[in-house]
Amino acid sequence: MLAVGCVLLAALLAAPAVALVLGSCRALEVANDTVTSLPGATVTLICPGKEAEGNVTIQWVYSGSQQRRWITTGNTLLLPAVQFNDTGNYLCFLDNHLVGTVPLLVDVPPEEPKLSCFRKNPLVSATCEWHPSSTPSPTTKAVLFVKKINKSNKKSNFQSPCQYSQKLKSFSCQVEILEGDRTYYVVSLCVSNSVGSKSSSNVAFQSLNVVQPDPPMNLVVSAIPGKPRWLNVSWQDPKSWDSTYYMLMFELRYRPVWSKSFTVWLLPVVQHQCIIRDALRGVEHVVQLRGKEEFGIGQWSEWSPEVTGTPWIEPRSTPTGNPTQVPDEDYDNEENLYRHSVKATSMPASAQAPSSISLPTFLVAGGSLMFGLLLCVFIVVRLKKTWKSQAGKESKTNSLPPYSLGQLKRNFVLVPLLPSAGSHNSSRPDSTLRHSCLGVRDPQSPYDTSNRDFLFPR
């Protein structure tokens, strides 16, 4: 591939000489006795023959589509501001005898062509075309000069004739390319007529890189009942694409009609239907598609013509005599909601709607509020007194009875401070060592750590 790239680069560097190598782009040859002129010029025709010389009376007849006649003294005919329809043969007569014929050709030099080449699918030849800005004259001809560069660095030059289509308003030329061909081409278009010629800039391309399908066809956008944010999109392959051996992948884009930015999806291969699930409720959307060869060969097609569609809108229910029924409302328009929210947040407080509360209503509401506050204060004070009286009674009942010191009985309990020698067990399980929670006494410990009152008297 590197060698092919170098060869292509060399071909591009030599591109300005392609037309000279393949053939010179020259004006068309005309007969020696033909008079040529540009539109709008004044032309003088001279009747040939010695017998027409002098102050003789000459009759002129135009042999074109419209029969026109002139009578002149002398052998010259003056035609001011000639146009394309003045092209034709002019016959001159002396005493009803034909003396000679003068051909006139009114034409303009061709404009410089701008050439583009493409292939509708990988199985067809390449097409190179040019769309002139104005209709060319009937005498204008076009030919495509082609230089073919193979991987083996072999070069071949040839020419391909081009045809003008009145329907498409373009010159079209065919470059034969076989399936799987990876040859590089350098082409140039020569346009000429009887008064001049122009050659296009050289165009270099690789046979697979110019594959460009037509846009998808029969694009349909429809609503899905019960789905207020869904749109169903379906389409078909273009007729010019042969889907027997090559498939297309597609790219879909859509937007609300009031937006300028698109949401773009790359769709899987062999898919001709998809569902948009995030459309705006009740808003009309614009949908377009384009296609490309499934393995990325060539270029994307042009975007298909715009097709519009609106998601499903729930119909309004008919109101009945039941007062509890409320008719359904349409779904909010996100666009209007957004605009209203922007206006609401940017609106100053002074611009808000004025209060409609009257003075008597304000006084009644204020009095009711003050009465409620006083009632709450009274209830809190009463509850506070009740809580104090109950707290005093409880403190009296919990106090110690008036016993004398002599009446108190003392009970003594002997607790051994040191364990006996036989009570020590060196083989106690390890699980007892792992208890570290407060309130759990170790049976082998010589101290009672569970009695907090003994360690920390109150």
XYZ file of C-alpha atoms in Angstrom:
458
model
C 0.000 0.000 0.000
C 2.925 2.364 0.667
C 4.226 1.828 -2.850
C 0.782 2.527 -4.266
C 0.575 5.696 -2.210
C 3.935 6.846 -3.565
C 2.787 6.150 -7.095
C -0.401 8.128 -6.480
C 1.587 11.024 -5.058
C 3.796 11.051 -8.122
C 0.711 11.035 -10.337
C -0.752 13.973 -8.440
C 2.478 15.933 -8.791
C 2.383 15.344 -12.524
C -1.349 16.114 -12.722
C -1.066 19.494 -14.537
C 0.450 17.712 -17.529
C -2.234 15.048 -17.761
C -4.257 16.868 -20.372
C -1.154 17.430 -22.487
C -0.206 13.788 -22.251
C -3.655 12.453 -23.079
C -4.605 15.055 -25.646
C -4.736 18.791 -26.047
C -7.973 20.515 -25.087
C -8.556 22.639 -28.173
C -11.468 24.467 -29.722
C -13.509 22.611 -32.322
C -12.503 23.078 -35.891
C -14.866 24.877 -38.253
C -14.884 25.355 -41.994
C -12.689 28.104 -43.355
C -15.595 30.074 -44.787
C -17.638 29.967 -41.539
C -18.123 33.288 -39.763
C -18.002 32.976 -35.949
C -19.206 35.541 -33.479
C -20.080 36.066 -29.836
C -23.676 36.868 -28.832
C -24.516 40.586 -28.990
C -21.877 41.450 -31.586
C -22.480 43.039 -35.005
C -21.608 40.759 -37.918
C -21.007 41.647 -41.560
C -21.636 38.893 -44.126
C -20.051 39.136 -47.613
C -21.624 37.380 -50.580
C -18.879 35.461 -52.454
C -18.419 35.704 -56.215
C -17.244 38.416 -58.543
C -20.679 38.882 -60.048
C -21.923 40.151 -56.659
C -19.365 42.957 -56.582
C -20.337 46.559 -57.254
C -23.639 48.353 -56.709
C -25.778 45.388 -57.661
C -28.965 44.404 -55.838
C -28.514 41.223 -53.750
C -31.279 39.194 -52.153
C -30.436 37.367 -48.879
C -32.346 34.392 -47.486
C -31.810 32.809 -44.069
C -32.120 29.027 -44.300
C -32.759 28.421 -40.612
C -35.991 27.515 -38.883
C -37.524 30.917 -39.673
C -37.458 32.180 -43.218
C -36.054 35.698 -43.274
C -35.187 37.861 -46.315
C -33.162 40.999 -46.947
C -32.395 43.110 -50.015
C -29.121 45.008 -50.084
C -27.227 47.199 -52.534
C -23.827 45.631 -52.766
C -22.625 42.250 -51.591
C -22.609 42.874 -47.806
C -25.277 42.131 -45.158
C -25.105 43.814 -41.724
C -26.566 41.836 -38.759
C -26.611 43.853 -35.495
C -26.630 42.139 -32.061
C -26.669 38.543 -33.247
C -27.903 35.771 -30.938
C -27.704 31.997 -30.819
C -30.792 31.622 -33.013
C -29.016 33.590 -35.762
C -26.692 30.637 -36.344
C -27.207 29.084 -39.777
C -26.566 29.477 -43.498
C -27.263 32.730 -45.339
C -27.904 32.435 -49.114
C -27.281 35.368 -51.447
C -29.048 35.668 -54.853
C -28.401 37.896 -57.861
C -31.283 38.138 -60.339
C -32.853 35.034 -58.732
C -29.660 33.052 -59.245
C -27.787 31.610 -56.240
C -24.411 33.271 -55.977
C -23.080 31.756 -52.739
C -23.678 30.627 -49.147
C -22.240 32.189 -45.952
C -22.362 30.051 -42.737
C -22.709 31.960 -39.450
C -21.970 30.449 -36.019
C -22.883 32.386 -32.862
C -21.404 30.827 -29.744
C -19.726 31.550 -26.377
C -16.568 29.973 -24.957
C -17.350 27.253 -22.397
C -16.949 27.927 -18.691
C -14.307 26.093 -16.695
C -15.740 22.711 -15.668
C -15.694 21.406 -12.084
C -15.471 17.639 -12.174
C -16.637 15.115 -9.561
C -16.483 11.303 -9.718
C -18.450 8.639 -7.814
C -19.772 5.082 -7.919
C -23.331 4.204 -6.902
C -22.216 0.789 -5.616
C -19.045 -1.369 -5.735
C -20.325 -3.342 -8.747
C -20.673 -0.521 -11.275
C -18.299 1.738 -13.169
C -17.379 5.199 -11.954
C -19.300 8.226 -13.179
C -17.633 11.612 -13.609
C -19.964 14.552 -14.152
C -20.129 18.319 -14.382
C -23.115 20.617 -13.895
C -22.593 23.853 -15.865
C -24.167 26.988 -14.428
C -25.868 27.800 -17.761
C -27.093 25.723 -20.664
C -24.201 25.142 -23.076
C -24.537 25.813 -26.777
C -25.545 22.938 -29.075
C -22.024 22.787 -30.490
C -20.349 22.293 -27.095
C -18.611 18.931 -26.700
C -16.961 17.279 -23.703
C -14.427 14.473 -23.402
C -12.832 12.880 -20.324
C -9.068 12.291 -20.323
C -8.135 9.332 -18.087
C -4.784 8.159 -16.761
C -4.913 4.733 -15.089
C -2.147 3.762 -12.623
C -1.786 0.091 -11.624
C 0.083 -1.333 -8.622
C 2.824 -2.503 -10.970
C 3.365 1.164 -11.916
C 1.947 0.538 -15.360
C 0.147 3.497 -16.868
C -2.485 3.600 -19.560
C -4.168 6.640 -21.053
C -7.501 6.741 -22.779
C -10.422 9.057 -23.485
C -14.081 8.653 -22.656
C -16.815 10.662 -24.438
C -19.336 12.554 -22.310
C -23.014 13.137 -22.957
C -25.100 16.155 -21.971
C -28.446 15.440 -20.302
C -31.138 18.076 -20.735
C -33.053 16.547 -17.827
C -30.150 16.494 -15.368
C -28.468 19.609 -16.845
C -25.057 17.946 -16.687
C -22.300 16.319 -18.703
C -21.735 12.698 -17.652
C -18.818 10.366 -18.476
C -18.266 6.692 -17.593
C -14.978 5.142 -16.420
C -15.140 1.363 -16.558
C -14.065 -0.218 -13.242
C -14.382 -3.906 -12.432
C -15.516 -5.268 -9.059
C -12.687 -5.392 -6.525
C -10.439 -3.168 -8.651
C -8.147 -1.031 -6.486
C -6.606 0.999 -9.299
C -5.830 4.711 -8.985
C -7.107 7.117 -11.620
C -6.330 10.696 -12.612
C -8.997 12.318 -14.778
C -9.587 15.682 -16.418
C -12.586 17.007 -18.368
C -12.120 18.991 -21.582
C -15.062 21.125 -22.757
C -14.796 22.868 -26.131
C -16.797 24.498 -28.895
C -16.049 26.477 -32.026
C -14.977 29.652 -30.190
C -12.922 28.267 -27.286
C -12.125 25.444 -24.863
C -11.576 24.928 -21.126
C -10.129 22.044 -19.110
C -10.987 21.120 -15.527
C -8.552 20.603 -12.699
C -7.182 17.093 -12.380
C -9.081 14.745 -10.084
C -7.311 11.713 -8.562
C -9.221 8.898 -6.883
C -8.975 5.265 -5.891
C -11.684 3.020 -7.330
C -13.123 1.996 -3.923
C -12.910 5.392 -2.249
C -15.437 6.960 -4.632
C -18.229 4.512 -3.737
C -21.117 6.742 -2.650
C -24.664 5.357 -2.549
C -27.781 7.367 -3.181
C -29.759 8.512 -0.106
C -32.242 6.022 1.410
C -35.707 6.179 -0.106
C -39.343 5.902 1.045
C -38.624 7.379 4.480
C -41.772 7.241 6.657
C -42.164 8.738 10.155
C -45.292 7.755 12.092
C -46.662 7.949 15.633
C -47.115 4.884 17.875
C -50.494 4.753 19.683
C -50.160 4.993 23.445
C -46.551 6.223 23.265
C -46.471 10.036 23.568
C -42.658 10.227 23.155
C -42.071 7.576 20.486
C -41.750 7.863 16.710
C -41.538 4.905 14.329
C -39.124 5.423 11.397
C -38.918 3.093 8.375
C -37.094 3.301 5.033
C -35.727 1.330 2.072
C -32.412 0.970 0.255
C -31.977 3.202 -2.815
C -32.784 1.541 -6.127
C -29.246 2.110 -7.390
C -27.749 -0.012 -4.579
C -27.337 -3.751 -5.178
C -27.974 -5.330 -1.751
C -27.366 -8.897 -2.995
C -23.677 -8.858 -1.991
C -23.216 -5.533 -0.200
C -25.261 -4.157 2.695
C -25.685 -0.617 3.941
C -25.328 0.845 7.394
C -27.341 3.946 8.204
C -27.101 7.104 10.237
C -30.285 8.759 11.486
C -30.685 12.307 12.714
C -33.743 14.113 14.087
C -34.677 17.379 15.751
C -37.766 19.365 16.772
C -38.890 21.694 13.994
C -37.989 24.738 16.095
C -34.456 23.511 16.853
C -31.336 23.774 14.694
C -29.298 21.003 16.358
C -29.764 17.320 15.514
C -29.583 14.164 17.596
C -27.563 11.615 15.558
C -27.733 7.792 15.822
C -25.514 5.229 14.099
C -27.778 2.254 13.345
C -26.768 -1.420 12.958
C -26.392 -3.043 9.557
C -29.385 -4.701 7.872
C -31.858 -2.483 9.704
C -34.614 -0.594 7.927
C -36.739 0.399 10.910
C -36.111 1.994 14.282
C -38.011 3.721 17.090
C -37.150 7.133 18.500
C -37.974 6.967 22.221
C -37.046 10.455 23.408
C -39.099 12.713 21.164
C -40.785 15.742 22.733
C -44.458 15.337 23.532
C -46.795 16.897 21.011
C -43.937 18.450 18.988
C -43.380 17.950 15.258
C -39.932 16.486 14.467
C -37.719 16.499 11.351
C -36.065 13.159 10.475
C -33.328 12.376 7.886
C -31.206 9.344 6.942
C -28.011 8.627 5.043
C -26.238 5.389 4.134
C -22.753 3.940 3.690
C -21.303 0.566 2.695
C -21.418 -1.799 5.686
C -17.606 -2.133 5.988
C -16.965 1.599 5.656
C -15.928 1.521 1.994
C -16.323 4.855 0.241
C -18.328 7.792 1.477
C -21.637 8.558 3.154
C -24.533 9.320 0.876
C -26.228 12.680 0.917
C -28.913 13.138 3.581
C -32.369 12.074 2.482
C -35.056 14.741 2.054
C -36.558 15.932 5.330
C -39.636 14.057 6.573
C -41.677 15.281 9.544
C -43.707 13.418 12.147
C -45.418 14.111 15.491
C -45.664 11.635 18.409
C -49.040 10.278 19.483
C -51.223 12.712 21.442
C -53.798 11.306 23.864
C -57.289 12.385 22.764
C -59.347 14.442 25.175
C -62.134 12.541 26.950
C -65.733 13.798 26.668
C -66.934 15.361 29.986
C -69.981 13.645 31.645
C -72.459 14.573 34.417
C -70.233 13.046 37.127
C -68.634 16.009 38.948
C -65.638 13.892 39.989
C -64.538 13.348 36.381
C -62.068 15.839 34.944
C -61.381 15.900 31.177
C -57.862 14.862 30.223
C -55.488 17.629 29.213
C -53.034 17.530 26.389
C -49.419 16.776 27.218
C -47.365 19.833 28.033
C -45.248 21.164 25.253
C -41.640 21.059 26.480
C -40.787 24.028 24.340
C -43.526 26.241 25.819
C -42.776 24.995 29.329
C -39.112 25.892 28.885
C -39.914 29.334 27.539
C -42.417 30.058 30.325
C -39.946 28.924 32.999
C -37.255 31.207 31.554
C -39.647 34.111 31.590
C -40.785 33.325 35.138
C -37.271 33.114 36.539
C -36.136 36.274 34.800
C -39.204 38.300 35.821
C -38.589 40.750 38.745
C -40.699 40.534 41.887
C -42.287 43.907 41.227
C -43.661 42.596 37.970
C -45.575 39.777 39.681
C -49.357 39.983 39.937
C -50.505 42.326 42.777
C -52.201 40.841 45.888
C -55.981 40.853 45.849
C -56.429 40.422 49.709
C -58.706 43.121 51.160
C -58.107 44.947 54.487
C -61.008 43.362 56.468
C -59.847 39.903 55.516
C -56.306 40.762 56.635
C -57.550 42.038 60.049
C -59.667 38.947 60.696
C -56.757 36.659 59.810
C -54.381 38.634 62.091
C -56.819 38.521 65.038
C -57.292 34.789 64.683
C -53.527 34.283 64.695
C -53.058 36.334 67.893
C -55.857 34.441 69.691
C -54.263 31.148 68.747
C -50.862 32.253 70.103
C -52.360 33.379 73.469
C -54.227 30.096 73.825
C -51.008 28.138 73.245
C -49.168 30.197 75.923
C -51.943 29.561 78.468
C -51.877 25.797 77.870
C -48.080 25.656 78.250
C -48.216 27.538 81.617
C -50.892 25.199 82.996
C -48.969 22.106 81.976
C -45.787 23.441 83.584
C -47.519 23.877 87.000
C -48.974 20.369 86.810
C -45.544 18.831 86.032
C -43.964 20.630 89.056
C -46.619 19.359 91.538
C -46.244 15.765 90.329
C -42.437 15.944 90.596
C -42.681 17.061 94.256
C -44.908 14.138 95.242
C -42.603 11.602 93.616
C -39.547 12.951 95.506
C -41.310 12.493 98.900
C -42.267 8.873 98.280
C -38.708 7.957 97.236
C -37.039 9.341 100.395
C -35.649 6.902 103.129
C -37.971 5.954 106.097
C -37.068 7.350 109.582
C -35.400 4.248 111.087
C -33.034 4.411 114.034
C -29.475 3.261 113.843
C -30.116 0.529 116.312
C -32.770 -1.032 114.201
C -30.453 -1.566 111.268
C -29.251 -5.144 110.792
C -25.950 -5.864 109.251
C -25.411 -8.944 107.106
C -21.846 -9.893 106.396
C -20.751 -12.100 103.484
C -17.276 -13.566 103.409
C -15.712 -13.392 99.982
C -12.371 -15.130 99.490
C -9.754 -12.783 98.118
C -7.375 -15.480 96.903
C -8.372 -18.695 95.117
C -7.482 -22.112 96.433
C -4.556 -23.880 94.991
C -6.625 -26.663 93.587
C -9.011 -24.393 91.790
C -6.417 -23.161 89.323
C -6.806 -24.899 85.943
C -4.067 -24.258 83.431
C -5.932 -25.944 80.609
C -8.951 -23.639 80.376
C -10.273 -23.069 76.888
C -8.981 -20.169 74.846
C -12.516 -18.946 74.271
C -12.670 -17.573 77.815
C -9.695 -15.384 77.090
C -11.465 -13.786 74.204
C -14.332 -12.342 76.284
C -13.625 -8.648 76.750
C -17.174 -7.293 77.207
C -18.059 -5.441 80.475
C -20.342 -7.347 82.883
C -18.970 -10.817 81.989
C -17.002 -12.345 84.855
C -14.064 -14.580 84.239
C -14.572 -17.673 86.501
C -10.769 -18.018 86.938
C -10.252 -14.353 87.917
C -9.478 -13.733 91.611
C -11.379 -10.448 91.521
C -15.047 -9.748 91.068
C -14.973 -7.106 88.328
C -18.711 -7.323 87.658
C -19.629 -5.525 90.899
C -19.287 -1.903 89.971
C -20.525 -0.671 93.395
C -17.617 -2.452 95.079
C -15.025 -0.832 92.855
C -16.687 2.532 92.429
C -18.842 3.302 95.500
C -21.500 5.917 95.081
